[in-house]
CSV table of C-alpha atoms in Angstrom, one decimal:
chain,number,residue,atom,x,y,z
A,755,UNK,CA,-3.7,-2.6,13.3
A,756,UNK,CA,-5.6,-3.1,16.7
A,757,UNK,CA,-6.2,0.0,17.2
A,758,UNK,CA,-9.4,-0.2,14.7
A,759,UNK,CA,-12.3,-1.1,17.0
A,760,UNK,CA,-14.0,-4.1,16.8
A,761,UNK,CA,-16.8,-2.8,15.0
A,762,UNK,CA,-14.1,-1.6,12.0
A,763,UNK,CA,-12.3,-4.5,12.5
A,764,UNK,CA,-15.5,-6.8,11.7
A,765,UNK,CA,-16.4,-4.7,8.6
A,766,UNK,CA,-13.4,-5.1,7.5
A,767,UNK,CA,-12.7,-8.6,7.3
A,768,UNK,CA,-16.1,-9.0,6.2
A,769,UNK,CA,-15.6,-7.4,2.9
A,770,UNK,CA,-12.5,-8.7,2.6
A,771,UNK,CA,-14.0,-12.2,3.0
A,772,UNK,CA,-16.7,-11.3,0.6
A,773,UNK,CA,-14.0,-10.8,-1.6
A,774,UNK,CA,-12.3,-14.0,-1.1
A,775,UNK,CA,-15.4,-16.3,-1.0
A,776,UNK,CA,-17.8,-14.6,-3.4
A,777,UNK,CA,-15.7,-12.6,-5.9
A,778,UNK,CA,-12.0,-14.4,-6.4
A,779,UNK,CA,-9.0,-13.2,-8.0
A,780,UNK,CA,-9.8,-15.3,-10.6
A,781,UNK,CA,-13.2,-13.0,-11.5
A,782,UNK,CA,-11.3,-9.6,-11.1
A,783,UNK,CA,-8.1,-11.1,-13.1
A,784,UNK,CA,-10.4,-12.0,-16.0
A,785,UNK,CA,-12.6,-8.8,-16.1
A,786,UNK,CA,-8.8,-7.0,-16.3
A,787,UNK,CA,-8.0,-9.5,-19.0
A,788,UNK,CA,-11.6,-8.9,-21.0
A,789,UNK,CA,-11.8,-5.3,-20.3
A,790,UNK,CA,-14.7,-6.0,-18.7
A,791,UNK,CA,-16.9,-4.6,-15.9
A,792,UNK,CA,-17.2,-6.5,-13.5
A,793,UNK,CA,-21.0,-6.3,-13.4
A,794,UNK,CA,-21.9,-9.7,-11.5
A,795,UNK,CA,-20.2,-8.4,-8.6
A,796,UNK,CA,-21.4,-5.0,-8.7
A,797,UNK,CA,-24.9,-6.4,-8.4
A,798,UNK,CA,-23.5,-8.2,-5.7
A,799,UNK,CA,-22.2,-5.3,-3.4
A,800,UNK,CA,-25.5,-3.4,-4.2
A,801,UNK,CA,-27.6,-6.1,-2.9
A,802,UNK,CA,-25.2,-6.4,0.6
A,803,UNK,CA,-25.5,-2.8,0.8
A,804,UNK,CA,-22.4,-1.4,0.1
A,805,UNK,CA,-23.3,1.3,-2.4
A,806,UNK,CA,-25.8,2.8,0.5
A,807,UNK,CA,-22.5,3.5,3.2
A,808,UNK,CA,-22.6,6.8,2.6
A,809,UNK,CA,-26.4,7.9,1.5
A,810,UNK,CA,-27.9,9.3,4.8
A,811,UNK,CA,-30.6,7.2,6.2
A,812,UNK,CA,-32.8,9.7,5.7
A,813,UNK,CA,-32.3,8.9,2.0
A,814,UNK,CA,-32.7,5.1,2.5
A,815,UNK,CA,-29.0,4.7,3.5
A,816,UNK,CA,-26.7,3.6,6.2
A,817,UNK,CA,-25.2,7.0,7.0
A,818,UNK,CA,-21.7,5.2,7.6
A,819,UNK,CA,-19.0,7.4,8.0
A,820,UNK,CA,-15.7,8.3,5.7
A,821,UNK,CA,-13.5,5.8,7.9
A,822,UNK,CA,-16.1,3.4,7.3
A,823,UNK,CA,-15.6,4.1,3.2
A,824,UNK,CA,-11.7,3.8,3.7
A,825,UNK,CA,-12.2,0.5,5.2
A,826,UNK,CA,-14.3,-0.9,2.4
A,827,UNK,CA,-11.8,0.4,-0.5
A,828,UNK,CA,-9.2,-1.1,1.5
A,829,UNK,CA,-10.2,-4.7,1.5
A,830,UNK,CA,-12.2,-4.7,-2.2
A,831,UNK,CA,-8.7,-3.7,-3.2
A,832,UNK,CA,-6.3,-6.7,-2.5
A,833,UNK,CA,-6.5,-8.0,-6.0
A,834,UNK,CA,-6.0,-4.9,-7.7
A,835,UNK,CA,-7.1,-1.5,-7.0
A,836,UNK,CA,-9.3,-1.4,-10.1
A,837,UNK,CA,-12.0,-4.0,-8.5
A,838,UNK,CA,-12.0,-1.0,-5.7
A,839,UNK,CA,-13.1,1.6,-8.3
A,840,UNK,CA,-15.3,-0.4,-10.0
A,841,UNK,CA,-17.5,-1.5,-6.7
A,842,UNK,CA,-16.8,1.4,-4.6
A,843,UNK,CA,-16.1,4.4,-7.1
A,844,UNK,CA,-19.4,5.7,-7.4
A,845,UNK,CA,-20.2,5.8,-3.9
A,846,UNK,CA,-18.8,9.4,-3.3
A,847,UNK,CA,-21.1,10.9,-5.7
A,848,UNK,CA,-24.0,9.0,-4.2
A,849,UNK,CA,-22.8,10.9,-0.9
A,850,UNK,CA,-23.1,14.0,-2.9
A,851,UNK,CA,-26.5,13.7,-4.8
A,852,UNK,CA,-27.9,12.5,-1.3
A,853,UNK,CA,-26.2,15.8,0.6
A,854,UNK,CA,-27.1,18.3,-2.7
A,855,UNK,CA,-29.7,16.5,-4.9
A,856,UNK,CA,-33.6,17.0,-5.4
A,857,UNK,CA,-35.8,14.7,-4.6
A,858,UNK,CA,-36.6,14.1,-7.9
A,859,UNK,CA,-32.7,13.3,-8.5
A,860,UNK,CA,-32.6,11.3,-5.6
A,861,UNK,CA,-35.4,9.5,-7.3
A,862,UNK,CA,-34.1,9.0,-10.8
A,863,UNK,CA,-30.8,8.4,-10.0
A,864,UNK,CA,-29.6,7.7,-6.3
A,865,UNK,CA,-32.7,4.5,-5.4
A,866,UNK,CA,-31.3,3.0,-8.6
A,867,UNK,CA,-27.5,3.5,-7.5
A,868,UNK,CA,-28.3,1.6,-4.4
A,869,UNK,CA,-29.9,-0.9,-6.1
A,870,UNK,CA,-27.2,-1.5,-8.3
A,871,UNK,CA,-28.8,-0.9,-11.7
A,872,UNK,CA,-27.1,2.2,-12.2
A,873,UNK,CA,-23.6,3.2,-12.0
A,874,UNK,CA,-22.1,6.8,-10.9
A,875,UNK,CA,-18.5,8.0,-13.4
A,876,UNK,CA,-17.7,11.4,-12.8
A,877,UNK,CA,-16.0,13.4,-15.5
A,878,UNK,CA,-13.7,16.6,-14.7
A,879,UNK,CA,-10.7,16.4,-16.7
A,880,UNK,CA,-10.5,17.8,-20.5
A,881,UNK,CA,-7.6,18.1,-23.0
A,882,UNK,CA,-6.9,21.4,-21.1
A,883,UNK,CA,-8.0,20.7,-17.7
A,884,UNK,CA,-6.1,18.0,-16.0
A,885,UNK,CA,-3.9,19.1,-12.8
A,886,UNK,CA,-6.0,22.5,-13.6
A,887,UNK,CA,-9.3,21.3,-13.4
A,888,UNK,CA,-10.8,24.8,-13.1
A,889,UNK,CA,-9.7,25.6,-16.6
A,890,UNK,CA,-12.9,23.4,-17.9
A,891,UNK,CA,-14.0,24.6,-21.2
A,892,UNK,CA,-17.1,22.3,-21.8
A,893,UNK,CA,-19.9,25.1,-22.4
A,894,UNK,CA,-23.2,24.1,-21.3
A,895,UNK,CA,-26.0,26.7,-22.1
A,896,UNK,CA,-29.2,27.1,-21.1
A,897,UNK,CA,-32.1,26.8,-24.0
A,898,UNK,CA,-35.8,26.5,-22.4
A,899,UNK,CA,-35.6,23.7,-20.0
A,900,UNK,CA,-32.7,22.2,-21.0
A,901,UNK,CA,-28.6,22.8,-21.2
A,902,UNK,CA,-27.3,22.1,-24.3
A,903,UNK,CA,-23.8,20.9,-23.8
A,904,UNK,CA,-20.9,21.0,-26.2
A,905,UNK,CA,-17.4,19.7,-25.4
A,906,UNK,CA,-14.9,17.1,-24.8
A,907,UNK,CA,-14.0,15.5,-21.7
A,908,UNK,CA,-11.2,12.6,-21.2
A,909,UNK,CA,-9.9,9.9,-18.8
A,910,UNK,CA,-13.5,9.5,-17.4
A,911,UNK,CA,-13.6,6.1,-16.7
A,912,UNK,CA,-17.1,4.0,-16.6
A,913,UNK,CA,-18.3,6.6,-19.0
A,914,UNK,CA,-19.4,3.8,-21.5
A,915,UNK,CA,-21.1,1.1,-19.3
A,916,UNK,CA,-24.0,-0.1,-19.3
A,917,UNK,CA,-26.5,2.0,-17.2
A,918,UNK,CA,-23.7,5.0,-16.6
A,919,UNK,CA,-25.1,8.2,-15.3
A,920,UNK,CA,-22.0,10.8,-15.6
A,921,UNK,CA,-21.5,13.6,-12.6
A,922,UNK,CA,-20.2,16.1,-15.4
A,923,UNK,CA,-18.5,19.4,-14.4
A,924,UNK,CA,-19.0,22.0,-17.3
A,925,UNK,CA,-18.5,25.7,-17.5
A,926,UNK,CA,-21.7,27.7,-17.5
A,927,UNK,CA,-20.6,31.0,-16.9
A,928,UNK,CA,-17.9,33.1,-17.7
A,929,UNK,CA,-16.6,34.7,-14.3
A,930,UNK,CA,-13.9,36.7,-13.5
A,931,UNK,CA,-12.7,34.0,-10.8
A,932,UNK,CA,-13.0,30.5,-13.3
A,933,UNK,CA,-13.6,28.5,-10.7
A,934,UNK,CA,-17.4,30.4,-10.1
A,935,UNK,CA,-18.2,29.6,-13.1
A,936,UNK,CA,-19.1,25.8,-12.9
A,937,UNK,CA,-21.7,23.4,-12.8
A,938,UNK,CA,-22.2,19.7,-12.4
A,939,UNK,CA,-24.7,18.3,-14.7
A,940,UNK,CA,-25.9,14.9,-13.9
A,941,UNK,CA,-25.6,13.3,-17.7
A,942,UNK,CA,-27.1,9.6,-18.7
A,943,UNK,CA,-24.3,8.1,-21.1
A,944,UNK,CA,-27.2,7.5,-23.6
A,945,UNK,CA,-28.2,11.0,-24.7
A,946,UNK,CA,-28.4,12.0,-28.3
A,947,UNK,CA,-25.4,13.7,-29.1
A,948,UNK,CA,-23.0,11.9,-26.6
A,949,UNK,CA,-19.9,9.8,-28.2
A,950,UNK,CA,-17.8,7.6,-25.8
A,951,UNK,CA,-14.8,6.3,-27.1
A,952,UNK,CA,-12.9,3.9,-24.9
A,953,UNK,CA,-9.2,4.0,-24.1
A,954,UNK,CA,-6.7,1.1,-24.3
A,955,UNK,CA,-5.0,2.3,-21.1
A,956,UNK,CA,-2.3,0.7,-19.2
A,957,UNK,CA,-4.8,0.6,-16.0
A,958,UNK,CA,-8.0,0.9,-15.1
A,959,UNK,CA,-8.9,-2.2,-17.5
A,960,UNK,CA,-12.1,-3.6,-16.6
A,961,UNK,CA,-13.7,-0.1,-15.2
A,962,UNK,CA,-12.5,1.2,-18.7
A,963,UNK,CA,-11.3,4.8,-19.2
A,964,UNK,CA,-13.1,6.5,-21.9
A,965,UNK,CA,-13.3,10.2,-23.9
A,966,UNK,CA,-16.4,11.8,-24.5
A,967,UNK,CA,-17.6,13.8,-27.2
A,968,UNK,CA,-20.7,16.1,-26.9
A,969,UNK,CA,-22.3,17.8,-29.7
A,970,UNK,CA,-25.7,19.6,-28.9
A,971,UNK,CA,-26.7,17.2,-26.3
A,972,UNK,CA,-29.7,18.5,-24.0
A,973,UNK,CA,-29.7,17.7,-20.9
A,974,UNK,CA,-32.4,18.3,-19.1
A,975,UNK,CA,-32.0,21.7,-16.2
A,976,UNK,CA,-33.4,19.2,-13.4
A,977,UNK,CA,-30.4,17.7,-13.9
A,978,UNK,CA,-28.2,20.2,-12.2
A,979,UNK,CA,-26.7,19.4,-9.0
A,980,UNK,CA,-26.9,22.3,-6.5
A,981,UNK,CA,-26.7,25.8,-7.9
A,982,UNK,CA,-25.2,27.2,-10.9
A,983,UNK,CA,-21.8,28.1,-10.3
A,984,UNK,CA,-21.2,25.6,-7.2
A,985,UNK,CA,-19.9,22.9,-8.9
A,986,UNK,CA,-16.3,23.6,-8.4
A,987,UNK,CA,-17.2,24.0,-4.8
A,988,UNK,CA,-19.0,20.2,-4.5
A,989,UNK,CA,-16.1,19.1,-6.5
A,990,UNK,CA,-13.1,20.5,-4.7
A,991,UNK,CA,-14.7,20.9,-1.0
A,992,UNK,CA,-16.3,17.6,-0.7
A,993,UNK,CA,-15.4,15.5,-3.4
A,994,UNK,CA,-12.1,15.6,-4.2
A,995,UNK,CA,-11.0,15.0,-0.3
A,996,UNK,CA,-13.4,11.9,-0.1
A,997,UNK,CA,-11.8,10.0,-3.3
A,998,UNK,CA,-8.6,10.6,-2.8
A,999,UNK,CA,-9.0,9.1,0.6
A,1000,UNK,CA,-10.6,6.3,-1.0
A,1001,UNK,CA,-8.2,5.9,-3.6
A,1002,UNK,CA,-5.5,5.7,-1.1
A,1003,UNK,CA,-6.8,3.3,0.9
A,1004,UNK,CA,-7.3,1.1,-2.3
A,1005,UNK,CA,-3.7,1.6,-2.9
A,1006,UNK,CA,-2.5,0.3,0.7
A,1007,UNK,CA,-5.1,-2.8,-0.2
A,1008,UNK,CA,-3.9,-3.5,-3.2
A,1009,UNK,CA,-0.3,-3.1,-1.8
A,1010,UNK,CA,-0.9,-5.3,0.6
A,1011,UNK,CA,-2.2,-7.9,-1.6
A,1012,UNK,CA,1.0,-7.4,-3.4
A,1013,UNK,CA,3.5,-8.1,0.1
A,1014,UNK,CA,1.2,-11.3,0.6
A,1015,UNK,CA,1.9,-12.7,-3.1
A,1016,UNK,CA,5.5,-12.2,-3.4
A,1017,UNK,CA,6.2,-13.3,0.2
A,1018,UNK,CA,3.9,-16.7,-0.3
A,1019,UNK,CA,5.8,-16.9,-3.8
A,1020,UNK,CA,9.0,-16.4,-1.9
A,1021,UNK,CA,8.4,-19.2,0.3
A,1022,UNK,CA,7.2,-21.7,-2.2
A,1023,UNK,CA,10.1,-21.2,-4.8
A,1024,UNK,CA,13.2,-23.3,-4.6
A,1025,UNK,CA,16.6,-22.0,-6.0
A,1026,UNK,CA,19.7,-23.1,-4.9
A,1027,UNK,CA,18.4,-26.0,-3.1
A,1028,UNK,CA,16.5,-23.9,-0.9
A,1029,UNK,CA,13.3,-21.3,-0.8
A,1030,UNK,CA,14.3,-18.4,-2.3
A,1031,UNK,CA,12.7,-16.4,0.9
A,1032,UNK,CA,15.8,-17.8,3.0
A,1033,UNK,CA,18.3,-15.5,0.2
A,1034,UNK,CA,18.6,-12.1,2.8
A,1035,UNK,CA,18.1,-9.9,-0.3
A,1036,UNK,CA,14.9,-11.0,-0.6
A,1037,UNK,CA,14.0,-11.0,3.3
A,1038,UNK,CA,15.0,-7.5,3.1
A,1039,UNK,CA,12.9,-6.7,-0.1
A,1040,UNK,CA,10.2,-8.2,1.6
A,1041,UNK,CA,10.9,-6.3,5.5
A,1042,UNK,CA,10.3,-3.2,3.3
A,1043,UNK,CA,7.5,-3.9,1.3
A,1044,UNK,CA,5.6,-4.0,4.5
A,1045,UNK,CA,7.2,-1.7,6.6
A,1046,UNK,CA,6.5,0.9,4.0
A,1047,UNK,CA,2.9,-0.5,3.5
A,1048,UNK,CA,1.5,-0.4,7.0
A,1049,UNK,CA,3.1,3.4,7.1
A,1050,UNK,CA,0.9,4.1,4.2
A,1051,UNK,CA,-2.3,2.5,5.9
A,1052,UNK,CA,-1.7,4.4,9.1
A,1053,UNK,CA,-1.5,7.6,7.1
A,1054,UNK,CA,-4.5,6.9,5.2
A,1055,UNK,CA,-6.4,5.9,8.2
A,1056,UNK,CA,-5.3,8.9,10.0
A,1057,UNK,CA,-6.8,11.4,6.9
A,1058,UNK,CA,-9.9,9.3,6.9
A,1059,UNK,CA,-10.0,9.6,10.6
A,1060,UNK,CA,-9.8,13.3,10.5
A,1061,UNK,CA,-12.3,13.4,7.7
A,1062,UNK,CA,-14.6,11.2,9.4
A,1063,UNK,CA,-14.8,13.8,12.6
A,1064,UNK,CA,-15.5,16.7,10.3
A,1065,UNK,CA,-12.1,18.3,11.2
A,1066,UNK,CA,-9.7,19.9,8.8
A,1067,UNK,CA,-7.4,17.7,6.8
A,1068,UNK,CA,-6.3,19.1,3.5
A,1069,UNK,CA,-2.5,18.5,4.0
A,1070,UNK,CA,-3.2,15.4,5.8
A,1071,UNK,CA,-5.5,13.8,2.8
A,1072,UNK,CA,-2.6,15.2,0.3
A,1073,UNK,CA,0.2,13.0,2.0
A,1074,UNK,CA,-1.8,9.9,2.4
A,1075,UNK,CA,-2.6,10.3,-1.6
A,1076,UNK,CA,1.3,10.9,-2.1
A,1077,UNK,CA,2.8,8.6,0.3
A,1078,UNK,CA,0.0,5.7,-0.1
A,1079,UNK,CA,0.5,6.2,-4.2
A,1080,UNK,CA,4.6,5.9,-4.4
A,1081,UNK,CA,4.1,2.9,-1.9
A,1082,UNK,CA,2.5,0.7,-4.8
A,1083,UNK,CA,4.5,1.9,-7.0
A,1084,UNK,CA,7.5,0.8,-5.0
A,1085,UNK,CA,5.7,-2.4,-3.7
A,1086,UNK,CA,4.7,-3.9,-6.9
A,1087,UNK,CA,8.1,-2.8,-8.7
A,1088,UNK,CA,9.6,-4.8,-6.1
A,1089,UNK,CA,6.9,-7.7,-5.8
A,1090,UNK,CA,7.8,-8.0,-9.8
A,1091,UNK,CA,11.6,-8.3,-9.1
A,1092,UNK,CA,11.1,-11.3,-6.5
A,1093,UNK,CA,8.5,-13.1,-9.0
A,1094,UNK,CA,10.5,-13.0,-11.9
A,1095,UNK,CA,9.7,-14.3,-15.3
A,1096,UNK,CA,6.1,-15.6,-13.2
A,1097,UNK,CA,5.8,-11.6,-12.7
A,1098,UNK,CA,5.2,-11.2,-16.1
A,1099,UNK,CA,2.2,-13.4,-16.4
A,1100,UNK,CA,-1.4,-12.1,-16.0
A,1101,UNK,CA,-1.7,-15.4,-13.8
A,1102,UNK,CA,0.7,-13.9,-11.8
A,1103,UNK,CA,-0.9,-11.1,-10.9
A,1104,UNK,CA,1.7,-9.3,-10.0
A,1105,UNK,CA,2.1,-7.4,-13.5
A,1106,UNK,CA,-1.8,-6.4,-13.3
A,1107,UNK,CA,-0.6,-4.5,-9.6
A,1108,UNK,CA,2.5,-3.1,-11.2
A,1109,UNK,CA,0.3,-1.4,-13.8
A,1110,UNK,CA,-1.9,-0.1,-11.1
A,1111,UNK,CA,0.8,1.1,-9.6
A,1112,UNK,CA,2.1,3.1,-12.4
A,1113,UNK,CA,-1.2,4.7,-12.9
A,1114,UNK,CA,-1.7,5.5,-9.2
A,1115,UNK,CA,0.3,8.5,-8.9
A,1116,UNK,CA,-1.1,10.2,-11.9
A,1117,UNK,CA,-4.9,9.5,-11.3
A,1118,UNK,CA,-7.1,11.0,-8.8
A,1119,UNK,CA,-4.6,14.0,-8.6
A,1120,UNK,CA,-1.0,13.5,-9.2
A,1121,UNK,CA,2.2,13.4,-6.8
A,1122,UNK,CA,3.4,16.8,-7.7
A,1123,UNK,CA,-0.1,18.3,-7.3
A,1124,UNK,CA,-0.1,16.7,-3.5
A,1125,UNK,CA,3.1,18.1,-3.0
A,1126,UNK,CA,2.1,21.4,-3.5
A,1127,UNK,CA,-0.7,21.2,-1.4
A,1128,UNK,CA,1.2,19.5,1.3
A,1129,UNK,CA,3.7,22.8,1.3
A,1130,UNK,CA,0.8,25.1,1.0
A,1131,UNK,CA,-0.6,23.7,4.0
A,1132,UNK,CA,2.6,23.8,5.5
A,1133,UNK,CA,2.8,27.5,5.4
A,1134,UNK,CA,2.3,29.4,8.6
């Protein structure tokens, strides 16, 4: 891709490398294995400066830009895209408690996110409000000085780790449009009232998806971020554009960390008398693997692109999800099919990106829901 410039290019490799040298597959394979965060390493990105990309340096942080972001989920993701979420999830609501946060938020919460003692989940869906995340019928009222929340909320994941603060959309109002209607709260996982129950999930092992339960719990009204009613506005105008260009670019990682294990595999296992990478079947599995990989990463990099200039890119951030989301999925089905029996190994790997890529076009909005987007877009 040498079209990036050298600047990107650098950045790049060097997380990538960081990866390599001071992670190893061998951490993030365990942590998926233990359904563990991968806390050592978090506390390693924080203290290299990841988790300040996107804070404005007016807030203490690098003011990096969206391509920038893309970049880093990219190469955190080429042992599996949940190492990605895990390091670099958070860093989209630091962007938006830095853009829409009080000082005194940026205070309690942001200084500690950079610092790495404090990590950002953010919780939309509900039984009821998946694909439709406007229907959100967690009620939080005001009482005093305080909102007293009552609810449920699901697939959050993070919810339950250690030092968790929760971006939380809840309804505060009824409106006649739902949408105007709600809030994000900023909500510490260890409030009086607040169950967390984790999920044995296919994916998203060591991040660890969770459902919470909230009964009575106050949370304090200096906790809002921005206005009443605006939350569906942060959420949907800012946020939900920025992860999914993350998320993508974590899939084309983890993709291509996929392509390089099956073709080094291919090359190393003798069938036949020979490697079976000299077989044409599996030359051609391989020829498409990539091919349909780097066409993911240049549509990715041309949303983040877009993103990063300020322009519009909807549609464009819709087909990257879409097309960069069906590429795992295709990628590690295949990578699975060339390692065999070795595919079906954690040490293999393999099976840990194959469940990633199940997940992948589900989470962070699913393929239909980009689809109609796309055609929305598309209308003139």
């Amino acid at each position: 891709m040498n079209f990036l410039s050298e600047e990107q290019q650098a950045w790049k490799e060097s997380v990538r490398r960081w990866v390599d040298r001071d992670v190893g597959r061998e951490y993030i394979r365990k942590c998926d294995m233990d359904r563990a965060f991968p806390f050592e390493a978090y506390e390693k990105a924080a203290r290299l400066g990841y988790h300040s990309l996107l804070v404005t340096e007016a807030d203490g942080g690098d003011g990096g830009d969206v391509f920038a972001y893309a970049l880093m989920c990219e190469a955190l993701s080429c042992y599996g895209v949940d190492f990605s979420v895990a390091i670099a999830g958070g860093i989209f609501t630091a962007m938006n408690l830095s853009l829409h946060g009080t000082e005194d938020q940026k205070q309690r919460f942001l200084k500690p996110f950079m610092r790495g003692e404090v990590r950002f989940p953010i919780s939309m869906s509900e039984p009821s409000a998946g694909s439709d995340v406007a229907n959100v019928q967690t009620r939080a009222e005001r009482v005093g000085d305080d909102y007293l929340v009552n609810g449920q909320k699901l697939w959050c994941s993070g919810a339950g780790n250690r030092g968790a603060v929760i971006l939380m959309l809840v309804r505060t109002a009824n409106t006649p449009d739902k949408r105007d209607g709600l809030s994000l709260l900023i909500v510490p996982n260890d409030l009086p009232g607040l169950t967390i129950r984790p999920l044995q999930t296919l994916a998203r092992r060591s991040v660890v998806t969770t459902e919470i339960f909230l009964d009575n719990v106050r949370v304090p009204a200096a906790n809002m971020l921005g206005q009443p009613g605006e939350g569906f506005r942060i959420i949907a105008g800012e946020h939900l554009a920025l992860e999914r260009i993350a998320i993508a670019a974590s899939y084309v990682g983890n993709a291509q960390g996929a392509v390089d294990d099956a073709l080094a595999y291919a090359q190393q296992r003798v069938q036949f008398g020979k490697p079976i990478y000299e077989f044409q079947v599996i030359r051609h599995m391989l020829a498409d693997m990539q091919t349909q990989t780097d066409a993911a990463r240049l549509i990715t990099y041309r949303a983040a692109d877009l993103a990063a200039r300020g322009l519009p890119c909807r549609k464009e951030v819709a087909m990257a999800k879409l097309f960069a989301s069906e590429t795992l999925q295709t990628v590690t089905r295949h990578g699975m099919q060339i390692l065999g029996g070795f595919g079906m190994t954690p040490e293999g790997d393999m099976e840990r990106y194959f469940r990633e890529g199940m997940q992948s076009t589900v989470g962070g909005g699913t393929s239909q829901i980009q689809r109609t987007i796309i055609a929305q877009e598309m209308r003139v």
